[in-house]
Coordinates of C-alpha atoms and ligand atoms in Angstrom, one line a residue:
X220 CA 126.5 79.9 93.9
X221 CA 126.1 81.9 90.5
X222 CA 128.5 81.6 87.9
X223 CA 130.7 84.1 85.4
X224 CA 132.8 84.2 82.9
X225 CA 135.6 86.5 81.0
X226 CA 138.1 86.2 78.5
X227 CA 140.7 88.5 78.2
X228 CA 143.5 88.9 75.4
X229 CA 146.1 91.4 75.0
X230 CA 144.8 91.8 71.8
X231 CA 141.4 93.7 73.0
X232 CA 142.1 96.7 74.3
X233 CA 140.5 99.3 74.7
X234 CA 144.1 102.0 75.2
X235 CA 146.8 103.4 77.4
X236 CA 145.8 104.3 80.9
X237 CA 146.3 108.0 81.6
X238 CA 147.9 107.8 85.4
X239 CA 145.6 110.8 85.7
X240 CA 142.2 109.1 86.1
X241 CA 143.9 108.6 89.5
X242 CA 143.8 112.0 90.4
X243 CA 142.1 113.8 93.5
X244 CA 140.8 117.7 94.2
X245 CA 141.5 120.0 96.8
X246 CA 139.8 122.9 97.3
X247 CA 139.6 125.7 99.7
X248 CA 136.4 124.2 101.0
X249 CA 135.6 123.2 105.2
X250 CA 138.7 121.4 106.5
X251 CA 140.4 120.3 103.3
X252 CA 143.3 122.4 103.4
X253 CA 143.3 124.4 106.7
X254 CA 143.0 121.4 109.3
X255 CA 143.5 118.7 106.4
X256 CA 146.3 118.9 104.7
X257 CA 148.2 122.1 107.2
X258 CA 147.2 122.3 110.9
X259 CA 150.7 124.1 112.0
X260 CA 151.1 123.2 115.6
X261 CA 149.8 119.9 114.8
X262 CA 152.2 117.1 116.6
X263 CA 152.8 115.8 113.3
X264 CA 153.4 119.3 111.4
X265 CA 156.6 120.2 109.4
X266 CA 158.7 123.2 109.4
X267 CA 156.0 124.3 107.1
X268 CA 152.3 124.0 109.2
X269 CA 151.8 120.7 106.8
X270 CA 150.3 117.3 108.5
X271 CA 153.7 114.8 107.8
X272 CA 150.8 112.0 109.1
X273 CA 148.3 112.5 105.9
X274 CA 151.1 113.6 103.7
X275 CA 151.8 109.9 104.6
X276 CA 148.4 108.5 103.8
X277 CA 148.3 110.8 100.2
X278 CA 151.3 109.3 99.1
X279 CA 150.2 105.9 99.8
X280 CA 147.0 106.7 98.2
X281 CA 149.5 107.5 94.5
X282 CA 147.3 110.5 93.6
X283 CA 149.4 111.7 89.8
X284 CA 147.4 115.1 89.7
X285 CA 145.6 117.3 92.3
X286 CA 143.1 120.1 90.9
X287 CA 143.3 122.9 93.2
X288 CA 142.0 126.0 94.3
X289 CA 138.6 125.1 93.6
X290 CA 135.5 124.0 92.8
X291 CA 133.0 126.9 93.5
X292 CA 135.6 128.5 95.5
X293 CA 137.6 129.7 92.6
X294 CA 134.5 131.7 90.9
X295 CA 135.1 134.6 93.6
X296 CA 138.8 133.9 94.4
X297 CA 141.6 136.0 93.1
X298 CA 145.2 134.2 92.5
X299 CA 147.1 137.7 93.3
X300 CA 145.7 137.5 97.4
X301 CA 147.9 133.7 97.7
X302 CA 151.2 134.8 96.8
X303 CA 153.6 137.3 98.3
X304 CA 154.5 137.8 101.5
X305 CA 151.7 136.1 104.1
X306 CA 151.5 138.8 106.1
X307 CA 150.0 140.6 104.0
X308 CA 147.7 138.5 102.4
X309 CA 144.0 140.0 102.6
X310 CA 141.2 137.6 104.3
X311 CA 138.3 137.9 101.8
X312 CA 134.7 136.8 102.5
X313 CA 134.3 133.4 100.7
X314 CA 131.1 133.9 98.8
X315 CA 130.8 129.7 97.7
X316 CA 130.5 128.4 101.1
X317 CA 130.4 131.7 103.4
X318 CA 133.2 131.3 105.1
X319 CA 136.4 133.6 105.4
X320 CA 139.5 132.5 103.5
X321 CA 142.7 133.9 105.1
X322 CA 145.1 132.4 102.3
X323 CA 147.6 131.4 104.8
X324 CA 148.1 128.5 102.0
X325 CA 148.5 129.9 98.6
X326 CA 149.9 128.8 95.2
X327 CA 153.5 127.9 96.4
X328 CA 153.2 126.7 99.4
X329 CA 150.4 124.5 98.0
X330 CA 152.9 123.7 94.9
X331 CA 155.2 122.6 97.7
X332 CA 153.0 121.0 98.9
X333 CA 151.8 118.7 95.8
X334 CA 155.5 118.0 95.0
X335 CA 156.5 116.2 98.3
X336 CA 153.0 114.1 97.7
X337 CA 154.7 113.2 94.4
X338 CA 151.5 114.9 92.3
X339 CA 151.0 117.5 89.4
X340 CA 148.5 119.9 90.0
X341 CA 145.7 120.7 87.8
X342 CA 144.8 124.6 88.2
X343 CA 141.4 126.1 87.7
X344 CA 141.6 129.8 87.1
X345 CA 138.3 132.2 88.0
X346 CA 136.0 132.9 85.1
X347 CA 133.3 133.6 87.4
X348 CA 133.8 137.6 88.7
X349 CA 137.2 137.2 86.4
X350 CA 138.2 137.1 83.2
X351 CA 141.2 136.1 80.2
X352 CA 143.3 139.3 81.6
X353 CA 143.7 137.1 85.3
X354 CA 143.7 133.7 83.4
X355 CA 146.7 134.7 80.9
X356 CA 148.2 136.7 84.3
X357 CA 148.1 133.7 86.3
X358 CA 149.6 131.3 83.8
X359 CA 152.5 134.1 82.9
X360 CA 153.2 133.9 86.9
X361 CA 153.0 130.4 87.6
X362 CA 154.7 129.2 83.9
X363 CA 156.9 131.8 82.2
X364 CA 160.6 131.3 83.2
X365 CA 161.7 134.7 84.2
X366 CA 162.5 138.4 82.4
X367 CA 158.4 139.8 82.5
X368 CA 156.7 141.4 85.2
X369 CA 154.7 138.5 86.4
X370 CA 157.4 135.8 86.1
X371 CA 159.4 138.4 88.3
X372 CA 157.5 138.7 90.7
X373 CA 157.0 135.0 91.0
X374 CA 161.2 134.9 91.4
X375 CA 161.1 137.6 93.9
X376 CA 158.3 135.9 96.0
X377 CA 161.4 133.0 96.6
X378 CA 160.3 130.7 93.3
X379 CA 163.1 130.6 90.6
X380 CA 161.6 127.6 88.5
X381 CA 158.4 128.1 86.9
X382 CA 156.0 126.3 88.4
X383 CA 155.3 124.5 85.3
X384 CA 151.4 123.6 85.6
X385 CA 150.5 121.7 82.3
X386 CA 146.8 121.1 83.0
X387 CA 144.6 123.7 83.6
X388 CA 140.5 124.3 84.3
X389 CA 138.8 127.3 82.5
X390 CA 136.9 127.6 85.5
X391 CA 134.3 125.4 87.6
X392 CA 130.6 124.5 86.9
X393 CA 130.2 127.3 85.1
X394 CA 126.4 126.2 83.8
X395 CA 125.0 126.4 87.7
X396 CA 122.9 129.0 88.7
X397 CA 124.4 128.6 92.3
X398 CA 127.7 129.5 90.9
X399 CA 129.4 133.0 91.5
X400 CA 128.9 134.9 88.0
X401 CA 126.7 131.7 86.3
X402 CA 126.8 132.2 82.4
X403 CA 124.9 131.0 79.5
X404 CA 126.4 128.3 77.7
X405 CA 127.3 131.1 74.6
X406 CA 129.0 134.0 77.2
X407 CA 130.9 130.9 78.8
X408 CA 132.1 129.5 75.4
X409 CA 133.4 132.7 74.0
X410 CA 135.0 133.5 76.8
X411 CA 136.2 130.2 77.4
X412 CA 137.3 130.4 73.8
X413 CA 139.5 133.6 74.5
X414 CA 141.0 132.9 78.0
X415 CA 142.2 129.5 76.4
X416 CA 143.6 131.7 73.6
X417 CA 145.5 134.1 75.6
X418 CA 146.9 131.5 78.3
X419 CA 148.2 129.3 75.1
X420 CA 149.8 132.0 73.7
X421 CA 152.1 132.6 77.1
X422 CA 153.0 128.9 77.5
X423 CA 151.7 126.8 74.4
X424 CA 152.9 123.8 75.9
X425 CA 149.5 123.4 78.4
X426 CA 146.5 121.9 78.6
X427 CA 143.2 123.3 79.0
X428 CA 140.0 121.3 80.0
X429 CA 136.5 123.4 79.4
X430 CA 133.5 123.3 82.1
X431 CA 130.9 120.7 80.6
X432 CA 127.4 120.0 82.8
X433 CA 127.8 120.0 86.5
X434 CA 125.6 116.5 85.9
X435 CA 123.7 114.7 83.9
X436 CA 120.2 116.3 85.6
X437 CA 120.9 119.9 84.4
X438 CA 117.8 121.0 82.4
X439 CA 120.4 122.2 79.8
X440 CA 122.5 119.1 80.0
X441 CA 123.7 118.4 76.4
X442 CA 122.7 122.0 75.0
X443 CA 125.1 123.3 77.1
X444 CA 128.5 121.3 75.9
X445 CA 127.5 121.5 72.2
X446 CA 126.8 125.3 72.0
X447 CA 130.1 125.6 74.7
X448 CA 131.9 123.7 72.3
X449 CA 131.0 125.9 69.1
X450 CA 132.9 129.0 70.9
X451 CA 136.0 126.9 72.2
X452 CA 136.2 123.3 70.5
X453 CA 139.8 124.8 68.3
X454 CA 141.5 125.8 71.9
X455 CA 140.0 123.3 74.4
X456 CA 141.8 119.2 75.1
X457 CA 138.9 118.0 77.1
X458 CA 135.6 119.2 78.5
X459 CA 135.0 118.2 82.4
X460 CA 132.1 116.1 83.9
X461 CA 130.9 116.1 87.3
X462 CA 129.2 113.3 88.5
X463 CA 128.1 113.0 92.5
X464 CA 125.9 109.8 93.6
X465 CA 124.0 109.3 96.6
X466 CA 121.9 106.4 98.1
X467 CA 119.2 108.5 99.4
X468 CA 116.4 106.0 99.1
X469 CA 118.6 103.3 100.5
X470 CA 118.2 101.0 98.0
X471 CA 121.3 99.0 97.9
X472 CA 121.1 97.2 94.5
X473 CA 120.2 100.2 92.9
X474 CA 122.6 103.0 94.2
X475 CA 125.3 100.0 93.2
X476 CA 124.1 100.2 89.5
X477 CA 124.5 103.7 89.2
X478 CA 127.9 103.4 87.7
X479 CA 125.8 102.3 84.6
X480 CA 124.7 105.7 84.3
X481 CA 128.3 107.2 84.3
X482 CA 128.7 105.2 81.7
X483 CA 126.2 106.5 79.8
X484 CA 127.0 110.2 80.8
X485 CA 130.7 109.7 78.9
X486 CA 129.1 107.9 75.9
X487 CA 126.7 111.0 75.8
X488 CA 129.4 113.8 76.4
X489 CA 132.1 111.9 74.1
X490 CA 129.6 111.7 71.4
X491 CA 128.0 115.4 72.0
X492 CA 132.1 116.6 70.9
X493 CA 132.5 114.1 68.4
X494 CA 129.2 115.8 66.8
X495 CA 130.7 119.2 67.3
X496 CA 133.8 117.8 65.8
X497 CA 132.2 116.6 62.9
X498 CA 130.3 119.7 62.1
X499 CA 133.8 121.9 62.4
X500 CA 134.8 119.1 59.9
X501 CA 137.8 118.8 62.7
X502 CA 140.2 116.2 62.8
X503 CA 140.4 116.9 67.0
X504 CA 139.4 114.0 69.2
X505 CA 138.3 116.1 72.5
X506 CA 139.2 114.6 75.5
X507 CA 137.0 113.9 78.9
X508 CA 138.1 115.2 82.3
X509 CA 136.0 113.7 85.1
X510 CA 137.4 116.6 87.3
X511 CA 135.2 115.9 90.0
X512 CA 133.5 112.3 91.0
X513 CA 132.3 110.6 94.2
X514 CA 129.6 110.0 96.3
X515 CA 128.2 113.2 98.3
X516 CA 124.7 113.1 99.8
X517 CA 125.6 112.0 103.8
X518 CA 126.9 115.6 104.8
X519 CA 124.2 117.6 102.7
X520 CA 121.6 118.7 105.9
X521 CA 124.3 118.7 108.0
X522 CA 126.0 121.0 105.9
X523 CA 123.1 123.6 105.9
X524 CA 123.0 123.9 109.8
X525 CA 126.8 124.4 110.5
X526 CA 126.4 127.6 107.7
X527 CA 123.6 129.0 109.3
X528 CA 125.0 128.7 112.7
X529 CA 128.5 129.5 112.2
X530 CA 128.4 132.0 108.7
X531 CA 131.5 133.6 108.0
X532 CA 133.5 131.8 109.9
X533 CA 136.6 129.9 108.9
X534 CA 137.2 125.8 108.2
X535 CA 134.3 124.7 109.1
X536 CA 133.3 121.2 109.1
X537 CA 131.7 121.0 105.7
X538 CA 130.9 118.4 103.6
X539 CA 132.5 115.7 105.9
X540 CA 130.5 112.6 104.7
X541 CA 131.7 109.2 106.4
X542 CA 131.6 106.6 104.1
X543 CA 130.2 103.1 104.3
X544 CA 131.0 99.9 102.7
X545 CA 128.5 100.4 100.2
X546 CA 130.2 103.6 99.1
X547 CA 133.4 102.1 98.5
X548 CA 131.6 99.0 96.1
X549 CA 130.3 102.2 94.1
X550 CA 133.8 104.0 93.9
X551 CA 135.3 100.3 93.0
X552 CA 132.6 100.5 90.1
X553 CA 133.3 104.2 89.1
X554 CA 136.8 103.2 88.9
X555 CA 135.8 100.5 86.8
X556 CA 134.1 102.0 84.1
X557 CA 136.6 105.2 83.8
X558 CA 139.1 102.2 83.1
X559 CA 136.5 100.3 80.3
X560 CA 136.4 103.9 79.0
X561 CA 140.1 105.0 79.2
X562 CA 140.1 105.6 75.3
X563 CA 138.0 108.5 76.1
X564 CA 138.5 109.5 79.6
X565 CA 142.1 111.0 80.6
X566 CA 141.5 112.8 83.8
X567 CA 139.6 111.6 86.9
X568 CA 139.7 113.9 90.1
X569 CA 138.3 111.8 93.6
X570 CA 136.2 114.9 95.0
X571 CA 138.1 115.8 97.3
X572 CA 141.1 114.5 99.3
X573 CA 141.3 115.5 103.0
X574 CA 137.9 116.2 105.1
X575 CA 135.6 117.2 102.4
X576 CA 133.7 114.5 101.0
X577 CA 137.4 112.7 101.3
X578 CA 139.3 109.7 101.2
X579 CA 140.9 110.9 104.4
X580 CA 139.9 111.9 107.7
X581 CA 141.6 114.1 109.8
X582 CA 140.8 115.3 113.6
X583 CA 141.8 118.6 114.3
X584 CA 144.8 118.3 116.7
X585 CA 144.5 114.3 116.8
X586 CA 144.6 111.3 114.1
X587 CA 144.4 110.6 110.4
X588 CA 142.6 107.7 108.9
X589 CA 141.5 106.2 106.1
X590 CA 137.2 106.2 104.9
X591 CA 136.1 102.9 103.0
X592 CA 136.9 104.7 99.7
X593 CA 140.0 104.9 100.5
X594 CA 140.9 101.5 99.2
X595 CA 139.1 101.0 95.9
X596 CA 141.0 104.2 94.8
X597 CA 144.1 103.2 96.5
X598 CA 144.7 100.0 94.6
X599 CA 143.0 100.7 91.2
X600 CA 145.9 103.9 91.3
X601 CA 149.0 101.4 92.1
X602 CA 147.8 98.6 89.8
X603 CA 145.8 99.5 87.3
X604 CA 148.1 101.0 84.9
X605 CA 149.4 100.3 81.5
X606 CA 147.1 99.3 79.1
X607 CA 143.1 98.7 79.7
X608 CA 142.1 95.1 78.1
X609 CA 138.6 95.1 76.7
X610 CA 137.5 91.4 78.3
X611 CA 134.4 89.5 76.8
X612 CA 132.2 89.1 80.4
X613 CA 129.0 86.6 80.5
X614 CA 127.5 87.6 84.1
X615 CA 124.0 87.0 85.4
X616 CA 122.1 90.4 85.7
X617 CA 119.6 91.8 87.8
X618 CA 116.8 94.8 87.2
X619 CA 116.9 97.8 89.5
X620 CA 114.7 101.2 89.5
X621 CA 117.4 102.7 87.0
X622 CA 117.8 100.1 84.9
X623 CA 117.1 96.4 83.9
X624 CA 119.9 93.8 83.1
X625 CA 122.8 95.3 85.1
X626 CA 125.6 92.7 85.3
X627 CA 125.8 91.0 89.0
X628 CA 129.7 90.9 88.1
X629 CA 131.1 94.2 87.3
X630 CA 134.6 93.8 86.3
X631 CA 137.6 94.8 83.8
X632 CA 141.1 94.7 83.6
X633 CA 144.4 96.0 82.9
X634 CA 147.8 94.7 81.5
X635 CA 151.0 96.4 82.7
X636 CA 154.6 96.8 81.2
X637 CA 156.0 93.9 82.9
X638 CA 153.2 91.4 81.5
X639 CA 151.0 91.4 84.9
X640 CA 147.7 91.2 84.4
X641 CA 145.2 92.6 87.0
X642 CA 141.0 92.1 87.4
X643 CA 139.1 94.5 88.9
X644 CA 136.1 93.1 90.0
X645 CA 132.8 94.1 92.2
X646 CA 130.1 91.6 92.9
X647 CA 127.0 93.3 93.0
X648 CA 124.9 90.7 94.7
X649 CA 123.5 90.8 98.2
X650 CA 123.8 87.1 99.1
X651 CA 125.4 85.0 96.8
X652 CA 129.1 84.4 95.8
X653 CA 130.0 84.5 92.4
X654 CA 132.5 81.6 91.0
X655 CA 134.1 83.7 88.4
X656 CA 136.0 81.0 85.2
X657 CA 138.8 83.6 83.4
X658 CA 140.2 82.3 80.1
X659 CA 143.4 84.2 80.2
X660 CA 145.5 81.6 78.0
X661 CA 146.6 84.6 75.6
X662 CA 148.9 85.1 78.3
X663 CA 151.4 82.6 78.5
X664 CA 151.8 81.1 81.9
X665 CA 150.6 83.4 84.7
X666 CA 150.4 82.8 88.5
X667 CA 148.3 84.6 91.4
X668 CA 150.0 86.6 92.9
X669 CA 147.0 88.4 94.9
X670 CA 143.5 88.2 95.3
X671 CA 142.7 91.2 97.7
X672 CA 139.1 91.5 99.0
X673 CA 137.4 94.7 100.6
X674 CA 133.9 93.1 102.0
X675 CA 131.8 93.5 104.9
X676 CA 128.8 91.4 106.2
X677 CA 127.1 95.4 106.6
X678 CA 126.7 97.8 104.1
X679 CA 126.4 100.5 106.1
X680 CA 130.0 99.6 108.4
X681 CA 132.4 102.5 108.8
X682 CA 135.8 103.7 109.7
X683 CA 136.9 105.2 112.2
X684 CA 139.7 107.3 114.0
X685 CA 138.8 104.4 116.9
X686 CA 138.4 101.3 114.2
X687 CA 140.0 102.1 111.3
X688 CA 140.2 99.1 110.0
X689 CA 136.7 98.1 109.9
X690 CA 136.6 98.0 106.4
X691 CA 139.8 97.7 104.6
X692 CA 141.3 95.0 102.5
X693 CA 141.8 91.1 103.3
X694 CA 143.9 88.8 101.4
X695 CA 140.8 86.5 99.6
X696 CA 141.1 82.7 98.5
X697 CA 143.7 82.6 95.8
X698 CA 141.5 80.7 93.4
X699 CA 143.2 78.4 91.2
X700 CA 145.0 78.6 87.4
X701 CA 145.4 75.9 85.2
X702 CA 145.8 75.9 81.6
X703 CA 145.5 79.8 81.2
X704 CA 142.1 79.2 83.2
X705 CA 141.6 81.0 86.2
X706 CA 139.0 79.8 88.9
X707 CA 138.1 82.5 91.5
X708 CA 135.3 82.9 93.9
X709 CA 134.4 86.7 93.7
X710 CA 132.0 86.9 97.7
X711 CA 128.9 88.3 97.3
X712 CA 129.3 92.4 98.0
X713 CA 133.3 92.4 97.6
X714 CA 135.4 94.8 95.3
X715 CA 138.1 92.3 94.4
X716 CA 141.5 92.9 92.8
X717 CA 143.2 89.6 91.0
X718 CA 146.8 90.3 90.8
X719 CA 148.2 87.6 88.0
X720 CA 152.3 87.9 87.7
X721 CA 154.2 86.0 84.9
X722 CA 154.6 82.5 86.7
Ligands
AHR68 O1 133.4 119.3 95.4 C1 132.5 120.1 96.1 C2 131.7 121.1 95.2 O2 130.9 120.3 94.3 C3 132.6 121.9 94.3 O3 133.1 123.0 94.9 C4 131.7 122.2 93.1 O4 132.4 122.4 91.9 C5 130.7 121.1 93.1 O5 129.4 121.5 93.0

């Protein structure tokens, strides 16, 4: 068995958690909202058309913030065809997936919607075929109180209280060439710059997160946030990264280390703004929205048959990759290096929720269940908040196509309120256990509480409406404290949390 060791002390750390790295993304993409989250006539439907059964599994997931409408979607959509009466909602051609969106769900009954899941939404306005005039318009509706046209006409479509959506997107991937209305990284900064102006100036009180590189491959990766930034930097909080990986080549060891490059993507972006920064001679610490994350590559060739087959039609099966066990160690890492980074990284959006690319699986008329990232997310949300400790780790390493010396132990962990302390741990390693030594005596006298374990002897094992329990969480060998010193055996390709409660 190999061996690690970490030492943790409430005196490292790196900062506050922001609950929102715990956040998700719906779009109006495939099944995620119409046969995902509302299938009216559904056994389980409310009053509404809304699934009560995933409503279930969203709660239990604790997702603090939802971005919504989109994703390419919002580059064509306009905010005015989801609100009013339904009836006359129009049914527009969706040019992002080419499918036809009906806008049966629009901004309140999605806002309804987001409530009962107990989650703020995060709203990404069009600046694709749209401009600052909608952006400003669509804030004024959504935000302002009452007394102008806009708010008015909010109050008359049956909405008193603003809405009150703090964070909002200045549109979505903006530097793509597959986007509707792609721009240059100057037209998207300036107008960036101007939208965030105007939708300040009706309700100051937002936030506003810019589009950074759709990924770190982009050929004008790094260009593009620094001239961006020039136009907006004095009106933006954060600039987004999106960040999708896939284990095409099926090489386990490396596909697991690619949360080694998301780290290097934020120490890149952070320090692209901090250059910006320093040239504006700004006192501004920009923040970094992972808006969208996951892995996406099981559904891609799939994907391009059901358009060409079934073009125009509406929520289609799109983007419905069923995750493995290997999928959920790589989530467990992601979620473990936004954590070692939470100085820097304050929103994290789970692309998506329901259906597409999804935590959760519905079938159309039948069940709900949970995929094997379900659980990673699940657990880092409802214990991994409070502050991020910065622990000193020793762990044997391995080399991988990507990159040499990545630790077999990946691991951090967090302190809450009430003095718990929590490890978050993935074992990289194929074959062999880990026996993990913790020096935690900084705390006082601690106890283990848990140690959960989501392992399965194949990395390729999934869930299913059938078995949907195939991979999902087991209570692990306790592992021993004594003296401050914890003893745990982290099993060789596990994602582990080590729950440690004032004894
Ligand atoms: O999340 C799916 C898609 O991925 C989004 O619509 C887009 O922004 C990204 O390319």
């Amino acid at each position: 068995m190999k061996t690690a060791s970490m030492i943790l002390d409430q005196d490292y750390a790196i900062g506050t958690i922001d609950e929102r790295i715990y956040g998700s993304f719906i779009e109006h993409l495939g099944r995620a909202v119409y046969g995902g989250i509302y299938e009216p006539g559904h056994p389980t439907a409310d009053r509404n058309g809304f699934r009560r059964d995933v409503m279930e599994m969203v709660r239990r997931l604790g997702v603090p913030v939802i971005r919504y409408p989109g994703g390419n979607f919002v580059s064509g959509f306009n905010w005015e065809d989801s609100v009013g009466p339904r009836e006359s909602r129009p049914k527009r051609l969706d040019l992002a997936w080419f499918t036809t969106e009906t806008n049966e769900v629009g901004l309140h009954e999605f806002a309804d919607w987001a409530k009962q899941a107990g989650s703020e939404i995060m709203y990404a306005v069009n600046l694709g075929t749209r401009g600052a005039d909608e952006a400003r318009n669509i804030v004024e509706y959504a935000n302002h109180p009452s007394g102008s046209y806009l708010s008015d006409l909010r109050i008359q479509n049956g909405r008193k209280e603003p809405f009150g959506i703090k964070l909002w997107c200045l549109g979505n991937e903006m530097d793509g060439p597959w986007q509707i209305c792609h721009k240059t990284a100057y037209e998207y900064g300036r107008l960036a710059n101007e939208a965030a102006k105007l939708m300040k100036w009706v309700d100051p009180s937002i936030q506003l997160v810019a589009c950074g590189s759709s990924s770190r491959e982009m050929s004008t990766y790094g260009a593009w946030e620094y001239e961006m930034l020039e136009e907006c930097y004095d009106e933006i909080d954060y600039v987004s990264l999106h960040r999708y990986y896939g284990n095409q080549a099926d090489d386990t060891p490396a596909f697991l280390a690619r949360s080694m490059d998301l780290d290097c993507f934020i120490r890149e972006v952070a320090s692209i703004c901090d250059a910006v920064g320093a040239r504006k001679r700004s006192k501004k610490k920009i923040g970094l929205s992972f808006d969208e994350w996951n892995v996406w590559y099981h559904s891609n060739e799939q994907d391009k048959e059901i358009i060409k087959a079934d073009r125009w039609n509406r929520a289609l099966p799109l983007l419905e990759d069923v995750y493995n066990f290997e999928d959920a160690l790589l989530v467990g890492s992601m979620l473990i290096t936004f954590l070692r980074n939470a100085d820097r990284v304050k929103v994290a959006c789970l692309a998506q929720l329901v259906n597409v690319i999804a935590p959760i699986m519905t079938r159309n008329g039948g069940g709900v269940w949970a995929q094997t990232i379900y659980w990673p997310l699940m657990q880092a949300s409802r214990y991994g908040r409070g502050t991020a400790l910065r622990p000193v780790i020793k762990s044997p390493v391995y080399d991988c196509k990507d990159f040499d010396a990545v630790p077999l132990l990946d691991a951090t962990a967090t302190l809450a309120d009430d003095g718990s302390v929590t490890i978050f741990a993935v074992n990289r390693d194929l074959k062999e256990d880990i026996s993990l030594s913790a020096d935690l005596r900084a705390f006082g006298n601690l106890r283990v509480a848990e140690h959960s374990v989501l392992h399965h002897y194949d990395v390729k094992a999934v869930n299913t409406e059938e078995a949907p329990d195939t991979v999902s969480p087991k209570e692990g060998k306790t592992g021993e404290m004594d003296g401050g010193k914890l003893e745990i055996r982290i099993p060789a390709l596990s994602w582990n949390v080590i729950r440690l409660e004032k004894a």
